[in-house]
Short mmCIF file of C-alpha atoms in Angstrom, two decimals:
data_model
loop_
_atom_site.label_atom_id
_atom_site.label_comp_id
_atom_site.label_asym_id
_atom_site.label_seq_id
_atom_site.Cartn_x
_atom_site.Cartn_y
_atom_site.Cartn_z
CA MET A 1 -23.97 89.11 392.59
CA TYR A 2 -21.30 88.73 389.89
CA ILE A 3 -20.06 91.42 387.53
CA CYS A 4 -18.22 90.31 384.35
CA LEU A 5 -16.10 92.75 382.29
CA ASN A 6 -14.94 92.17 378.77
CA VAL A 7 -11.42 93.50 378.88
CA SER A 8 -10.16 92.00 375.65
CA SER A 9 -12.48 94.24 373.69
CA SER A 10 -10.96 97.38 375.21
CA LEU A 11 -7.18 96.59 374.98
CA PRO A 12 -5.17 96.81 371.77
CA ALA A 13 -4.20 93.52 370.04
CA ARG A 14 -0.65 92.23 370.97
CA ALA A 15 1.62 91.03 368.38
CA PRO A 16 2.76 87.42 368.52
CA PRO A 17 6.43 86.86 369.66
CA ASP A 18 9.08 86.64 366.88
CA THR A 19 10.34 83.10 366.93
CA ALA A 20 11.94 83.15 363.41
CA GLY A 21 15.45 81.96 363.42
CA SER A 22 15.12 80.04 366.79
CA SER A 23 15.12 76.33 366.68
CA THR A 24 13.58 76.19 370.10
CA GLY A 25 10.69 78.52 369.29
CA VAL A 26 11.84 81.00 372.03
CA PRO A 27 11.48 84.64 370.82
CA ARG A 28 14.63 86.58 370.10
CA ARG A 29 14.90 89.76 372.09
CA GLY A 30 17.21 92.77 371.50
CA LEU A 31 18.70 91.59 368.09
CA PRO A 32 17.95 94.08 365.09
CA ARG A 33 16.87 92.62 361.86
CA PRO A 34 19.80 92.81 359.21
CA SER A 35 19.20 95.11 356.28
CA PRO A 36 19.54 93.47 352.83
CA VAL A 37 22.70 94.32 350.65
CA THR A 38 21.87 96.42 347.66
CA SER A 39 23.81 97.18 344.44
CA ASP A 40 24.46 100.63 345.66
CA ASP A 41 26.43 99.25 348.54
CA VAL A 42 28.52 97.11 346.30
CA VAL A 43 29.41 100.12 344.06
CA ARG A 44 30.31 102.24 347.06
CA THR A 45 32.61 99.45 348.49
CA ALA A 46 34.35 99.00 345.14
CA ALA A 47 34.89 102.79 344.78
CA ALA A 48 36.43 102.90 348.21
CA LEU A 49 38.81 100.14 347.49
CA TRP A 50 39.85 101.61 344.18
CA ALA A 51 40.44 105.02 345.84
CA GLU A 52 42.77 103.25 348.23
CA PHE A 53 44.56 100.79 346.06
CA GLY A 54 43.83 101.86 342.45
CA GLY A 55 46.87 104.15 342.06
CA VAL A 56 49.26 101.40 342.95
CA ALA A 57 47.50 98.82 340.85
CA ALA A 58 47.45 101.24 337.79
CA ALA A 59 51.16 101.88 338.17
CA ALA A 60 51.98 98.21 338.44
CA LEU A 61 49.92 97.47 335.32
CA ARG A 62 51.64 100.23 333.38
CA ILE A 63 55.11 99.02 334.47
CA VAL A 64 54.20 95.51 333.30
CA GLY A 65 52.93 97.00 330.02
CA ILE A 66 56.22 98.90 329.58
CA ILE A 67 58.29 95.78 330.09
CA VAL A 68 56.19 93.64 327.86
CA ALA A 69 56.29 96.35 325.11
CA ALA A 70 60.02 96.65 325.39
CA TRP A 71 60.54 92.96 325.06
CA ILE A 72 58.14 92.82 322.00
CA GLY A 73 59.98 95.92 320.52
CA ILE A 74 63.47 94.15 320.93
CA LEU A 75 62.09 90.95 319.21
CA ILE A 76 60.45 93.05 316.34
CA ALA A 77 63.69 95.10 315.80
CA SER A 78 65.91 92.10 315.80
CA ARG A 79 63.71 90.23 313.43
CA SER A 80 63.38 93.27 311.13
CA ILE A 81 67.14 93.70 311.05
CA ARG A 82 67.75 90.12 310.41
CA THR A 83 65.18 90.05 307.59
CA LEU A 84 66.67 93.20 305.95
CA ARG A 85 70.16 91.57 306.18
CA LEU A 86 68.99 88.51 304.37
CA ARG A 87 67.22 90.45 301.66
CA ILE A 88 70.37 92.56 301.10
CA SER A 89 72.60 89.39 301.14
CA THR A 90 70.57 87.78 298.28
CA ARG A 91 71.75 90.70 296.07
CA PHE A 92 75.41 90.05 296.79
CA GLU A 93 77.39 87.21 295.37
CA ASP A 94 80.68 88.39 296.97
CA ARG A 95 81.63 86.35 299.99
CA GLU A 96 83.30 89.34 301.53
CA ALA A 97 80.16 91.50 301.24
CA LEU A 98 78.15 88.74 302.93
CA LYS A 99 80.48 88.73 305.85
CA ARG A 100 80.29 92.40 306.26
CA ALA A 101 76.54 92.39 306.12
CA GLU A 102 76.29 89.72 308.80
CA THR A 103 78.68 91.55 311.09
CA LEU A 104 76.86 94.86 310.74
CA GLY A 105 73.52 93.13 311.35
CA ARG A 106 74.65 91.79 314.65
CA VAL A 107 75.92 95.17 315.73
CA PHE A 108 72.68 96.93 314.72
CA ARG A 109 70.67 94.40 316.63
CA TYR A 110 72.80 95.01 319.68
CA LEU A 111 72.34 98.79 319.42
CA ALA A 112 68.60 98.42 319.02
CA SER A 113 68.44 96.37 322.11
CA VAL A 114 70.33 98.83 324.12
CA VAL A 115 68.29 101.83 322.96
CA ILE A 116 64.98 100.18 323.73
CA SER A 117 66.11 98.85 327.09
CA VAL A 118 67.31 102.46 328.15
CA ILE A 119 63.99 103.98 327.00
CA ALA A 120 62.04 101.27 329.00
CA VAL A 121 64.14 101.88 332.15
CA MET A 122 63.44 105.61 331.99
CA LEU A 123 59.65 105.00 331.61
CA VAL A 124 59.65 102.48 334.54
CA LEU A 125 61.49 105.09 336.69
CA ALA A 126 58.92 107.78 335.82
CA GLU A 127 56.03 105.34 336.83
CA LEU A 128 57.80 104.78 340.22
CA GLY A 129 57.86 108.47 340.86
CA VAL A 130 61.60 108.99 340.19
CA SER A 131 62.10 112.30 338.26
CA VAL A 132 63.92 111.65 335.06
CA ALA A 133 64.61 115.28 334.25
CA PRO A 134 67.42 115.63 336.87
CA ILE A 135 68.94 112.43 335.70
CA LEU A 136 68.97 113.66 332.18
CA GLY A 137 70.26 117.03 333.24
CA ALA A 138 73.06 115.34 335.09
CA ALA A 139 73.98 113.08 332.34
CA GLY A 140 76.43 115.72 330.89
CA VAL A 141 78.31 115.99 334.09
CA VAL A 142 78.37 112.26 334.70
CA GLY A 143 79.41 111.66 331.08
CA LEU A 144 82.33 114.06 331.61
CA ALA A 145 83.34 112.30 334.80
CA VAL A 146 83.08 108.88 333.14
CA GLY A 147 85.13 110.11 330.12
CA PHE A 148 87.91 111.02 332.36
CA GLY A 149 87.69 107.88 334.58
CA ALA A 150 87.03 105.30 331.87
CA GLN A 151 89.00 106.53 328.86
CA SER A 152 89.86 103.05 327.76
CA LEU A 153 86.14 102.07 327.72
CA VAL A 154 85.28 105.09 325.62
CA LYS A 155 88.20 104.34 323.31
CA ASP A 156 86.97 100.78 323.00
CA TYR A 157 83.66 101.96 321.54
CA PHE A 158 85.21 104.53 319.24
CA THR A 159 87.77 102.05 317.83
CA GLY A 160 85.14 99.35 317.41
CA PHE A 161 82.92 101.77 315.57
CA PHE A 162 85.65 102.68 313.05
CA LEU A 163 86.79 99.02 312.74
CA LEU A 164 83.23 98.13 311.50
CA LEU A 165 82.78 101.34 309.48
CA GLU A 166 86.02 100.79 307.60
CA ASN A 167 85.38 97.15 307.13
CA GLN A 168 88.67 96.06 308.64
CA ILE A 169 87.47 93.03 310.59
CA ARG A 170 84.51 90.79 309.96
CA GLN A 171 83.17 87.69 311.44
CA GLY A 172 84.76 84.61 309.99
CA ASP A 173 88.19 86.34 309.15
CA VAL A 174 91.38 85.05 310.28
CA VAL A 175 93.47 88.00 311.67
CA LYS A 176 96.39 88.92 313.81
CA LEU A 177 95.86 91.68 316.41
CA GLY A 178 99.16 92.38 318.10
CA ASP A 179 100.28 89.24 319.86
CA HIS A 180 96.93 87.53 319.25
CA ALA A 181 95.88 85.61 316.08
CA GLY A 182 93.03 83.40 315.20
CA LEU A 183 89.53 83.13 313.72
CA VAL A 184 87.13 86.04 314.45
CA GLU A 185 84.02 84.68 316.13
CA GLU A 186 82.50 87.92 317.30
CA VAL A 187 82.97 91.67 316.72
CA THR A 188 81.36 94.21 318.96
CA LEU A 189 81.87 97.81 319.79
CA ARG A 190 83.67 96.63 323.04
CA TYR A 191 85.98 93.77 321.96
CA VAL A 192 87.01 91.27 319.28
CA GLN A 193 86.64 87.53 320.12
CA LEU A 194 89.26 85.27 318.53
CA ARG A 195 89.70 81.44 318.65
CA ASP A 196 93.21 80.16 317.78
CA TYR A 197 94.27 76.79 316.29
CA ASP A 198 94.49 75.19 319.77
CA GLY A 199 90.90 76.19 320.55
CA ASN A 200 91.84 78.97 323.01
CA VAL A 201 89.46 81.99 322.95
CA HIS A 202 91.09 85.44 323.07
CA PHE A 203 89.10 88.58 324.05
CA VAL A 204 90.97 91.58 322.56
CA PRO A 205 89.66 95.05 323.83
CA ASN A 206 89.41 97.39 320.90
CA SER A 207 91.33 100.10 322.61
CA THR A 208 94.51 97.76 322.50
CA ILE A 209 94.27 97.16 318.68
CA SER A 210 96.86 99.32 316.86
CA THR A 211 97.56 97.08 313.83
CA VAL A 212 95.14 94.58 312.00
CA VAL A 213 96.72 91.88 309.85
CA ASN A 214 93.77 90.35 307.97
CA MET A 215 94.75 87.00 306.29
CA SER A 216 91.48 86.39 304.48
CA ARG A 217 90.90 89.35 302.21
CA GLY A 218 90.40 88.61 298.43
CA TYR A 219 93.12 85.95 298.12
CA ALA A 220 96.10 84.59 299.94
CA GLN A 221 99.58 83.30 299.06
CA ALA A 222 100.76 79.83 300.01
CA VAL A 223 104.55 80.38 300.37
CA VAL A 224 106.73 77.37 300.47
CA ASP A 225 110.42 77.13 301.06
CA ILE A 226 112.05 74.03 299.54
CA SER A 227 115.63 72.92 300.79
CA VAL A 228 117.78 70.64 298.70
CA GLY A 229 121.33 69.46 298.90
CA TYR A 230 124.17 71.33 297.47
CA GLY A 231 124.92 68.44 295.16
CA GLU A 232 121.53 68.62 293.43
CA ASP A 233 120.77 70.28 290.11
CA VAL A 234 118.64 73.40 290.94
CA ASP A 235 117.09 73.68 287.52
CA ARG A 236 116.06 69.99 287.70
CA VAL A 237 114.43 70.57 291.10
CA MET A 238 112.48 73.61 289.94
CA GLU A 239 111.20 71.75 287.02
CA LEU A 240 110.02 68.96 289.29
CA MET A 241 108.31 71.55 291.54
CA ARG A 242 106.44 72.89 288.54
CA GLU A 243 105.26 69.43 287.59
CA VAL A 244 103.91 68.67 291.09
CA GLY A 245 102.19 72.06 291.16
CA ALA A 246 100.48 71.47 287.80
CA GLU A 247 99.37 67.99 288.90
CA MET A 248 98.02 69.35 292.15
CA ARG A 249 96.09 72.27 290.36
CA ALA A 250 94.58 69.70 287.98
CA ASP A 251 93.28 67.70 290.95
CA PRO A 252 89.41 68.46 291.46
CA VAL A 253 89.96 68.72 295.14
CA HIS A 254 92.25 71.78 294.78
CA ALA A 255 90.74 73.28 291.55
CA GLY A 256 88.66 75.78 293.43
CA ARG A 257 91.44 76.53 295.84
CA ILE A 258 94.42 77.28 293.58
CA LEU A 259 93.86 80.37 291.57
CA ASP A 260 97.11 80.56 289.63
CA ALA A 261 99.92 78.30 288.63
CA LEU A 262 102.98 77.75 290.85
CA GLU A 263 105.21 80.82 290.85
CA ILE A 264 108.92 80.07 291.59
CA ALA A 265 110.92 83.02 292.83
CA GLY A 266 114.19 81.05 292.53
CA VAL A 267 117.05 80.42 294.90
CA ASP A 268 116.25 82.39 297.97
CA LYS A 269 119.41 81.67 300.09
CA TRP A 270 122.29 79.38 300.79
CA ASP A 271 121.69 77.80 304.13
CA ASN A 272 124.24 76.00 306.21
CA SER A 273 123.58 72.62 304.63
CA ALA A 274 120.98 73.25 301.87
CA VAL A 275 119.99 75.45 298.95
CA VAL A 276 116.59 77.05 299.62
CA ILE A 277 114.17 77.64 296.75
CA ARG A 278 111.13 79.78 297.35
CA ALA A 279 107.76 79.43 295.59
CA ARG A 280 104.17 80.33 296.11
CA PHE A 281 100.60 79.56 295.02
CA ARG A 282 97.84 82.24 294.74
CA VAL A 283 94.94 80.63 296.49
CA ALA A 284 91.45 81.40 297.81
CA PRO A 285 91.12 83.01 301.26
CA LEU A 286 91.86 80.83 304.17
CA GLU A 287 93.14 77.90 301.78
CA GLN A 288 96.79 78.73 302.05
CA TRP A 289 97.56 76.33 304.81
CA ASN A 290 95.68 73.42 303.25
CA VAL A 291 97.38 73.87 299.87
CA LYS A 292 100.92 74.22 301.43
CA ARG A 293 100.54 71.09 303.52
CA ASP A 294 99.33 69.02 300.49
CA TYR A 295 101.99 70.39 298.13
CA LEU A 296 104.86 69.51 300.65
CA ARG A 297 103.45 66.02 300.88
CA ARG A 298 103.35 65.43 297.15
CA LEU A 299 106.79 67.05 296.79
CA LYS A 300 108.26 64.81 299.28
CA ARG A 301 107.00 61.74 297.45
CA ALA A 302 108.26 63.13 294.10
CA PHE A 303 111.74 63.76 295.64
CA ASP A 304 111.91 60.23 296.96
CA GLU A 305 111.01 58.76 293.50
CA ARG A 306 113.58 60.93 291.71
CA GLY A 307 116.28 60.39 294.21
CA ILE A 308 116.60 64.11 295.10
CA GLU A 309 118.34 64.58 298.55
CA ILE A 310 116.44 66.34 301.17
CA PRO A 311 119.29 67.67 303.38
CA PHE A 312 119.61 67.50 307.08
CA PRO A 313 122.10 69.19 309.37
CA GLN A 314 125.51 67.79 309.04
CA ARG A 315 129.01 68.81 309.79
CA THR A 316 132.33 68.09 308.04
CA LEU A 317 135.44 67.65 310.39
CA HIS A 318 138.88 68.67 309.19
CA ILE A 319 141.90 67.10 311.06
CA ALA A 320 144.50 69.77 311.66
CA ARG A 321 148.16 68.78 311.21
CA ARG A 322 150.59 69.95 313.90
CA LYS A 323 154.06 71.05 312.65
CA ALA A 324 156.82 69.81 315.00
CA GLN A 325 159.95 71.96 315.47
CA GLY A 326 162.27 71.15 312.62
CA GLY A 327 159.80 68.52 311.34
CA SER A 328 158.05 68.20 308.05
CA GLY A 329 154.58 69.17 309.28
CA ARG A 330 153.36 65.48 309.13
CA PRO A 331 151.20 64.09 311.93
CA ASP A 332 153.08 62.59 314.95
CA GLY A 333 154.33 59.06 314.49
CA GLU A 334 154.51 59.26 310.64
CA ALA A 335 158.05 58.63 309.17
CA THR A 336 159.64 61.06 306.78
CA PRO A 337 160.24 59.34 303.44
CA PRO A 338 163.87 59.07 302.27
CA PRO A 339 165.10 61.56 299.72
CA ALA A 340 164.98 60.42 296.21
CA SER A 341 168.30 59.26 294.75
#
């Protein structure tokens, strides 16, 4: 006798094994299913990263912004000062005023760059966490110490300021500062840059400048000293000098250089072998050397054509006569003439 039981009907249904993700079809056991990433997770992660690195990034961005703003500010200030100088220069016709405007424009651009750079450095230090207040508070004490330790440097800036304020030196002038002379290439509050005739560059600190000899203000004098022999007619020589000066002034090349006719002062001195006649031209600034050289060239040619002697060092020898004892004072070997009958 056989009894059959239907077990499947009384037991709960069993779930099929999970074979997803397995290439062999073997069910995975013990691995939790990953949860999907939501937008809330992204926001929470970004907030955590910003809380950790956001302060440094913001400070870095602000520092970059300060540097860029300072650079733009320097460019704008320099261009504004240059534009203002050009507009002011169009109203001036005087060459001296144009030089002064150019020199002051360069100094103002330099001061604007320094001020903007100092402000930018202070803002950058504040962003880095360096307190600026103690630095500003100690500036007075440091300035006092620097004033004692760098007196020449402070004197440089004060002297340079008054040189520019009183319009003593401008760019393009020919000046003599103590033992240094040349063309002014640059004027700052710290030094004056000169270039001499040989091309050498001289940097003269403003604190060492005690006397300024400016050879390019308003007009100049081309002074010439003409030497002629003692046997020449001085009045004739001076008349020839006037003729050469008038001819030179009528030349279109020198028409704008020579301002007045040749002024002859007269006989200046008696030299060892020549009579020196002094004369001068009133000329435009910085033209005294060109006018003097050309005048001497023309006068040399005129002297050669008229036969006027240009002296050179010479010496006249006198033979001394020795007087013998009881002799006649004639040179040795010369016979004494017989007495007249």
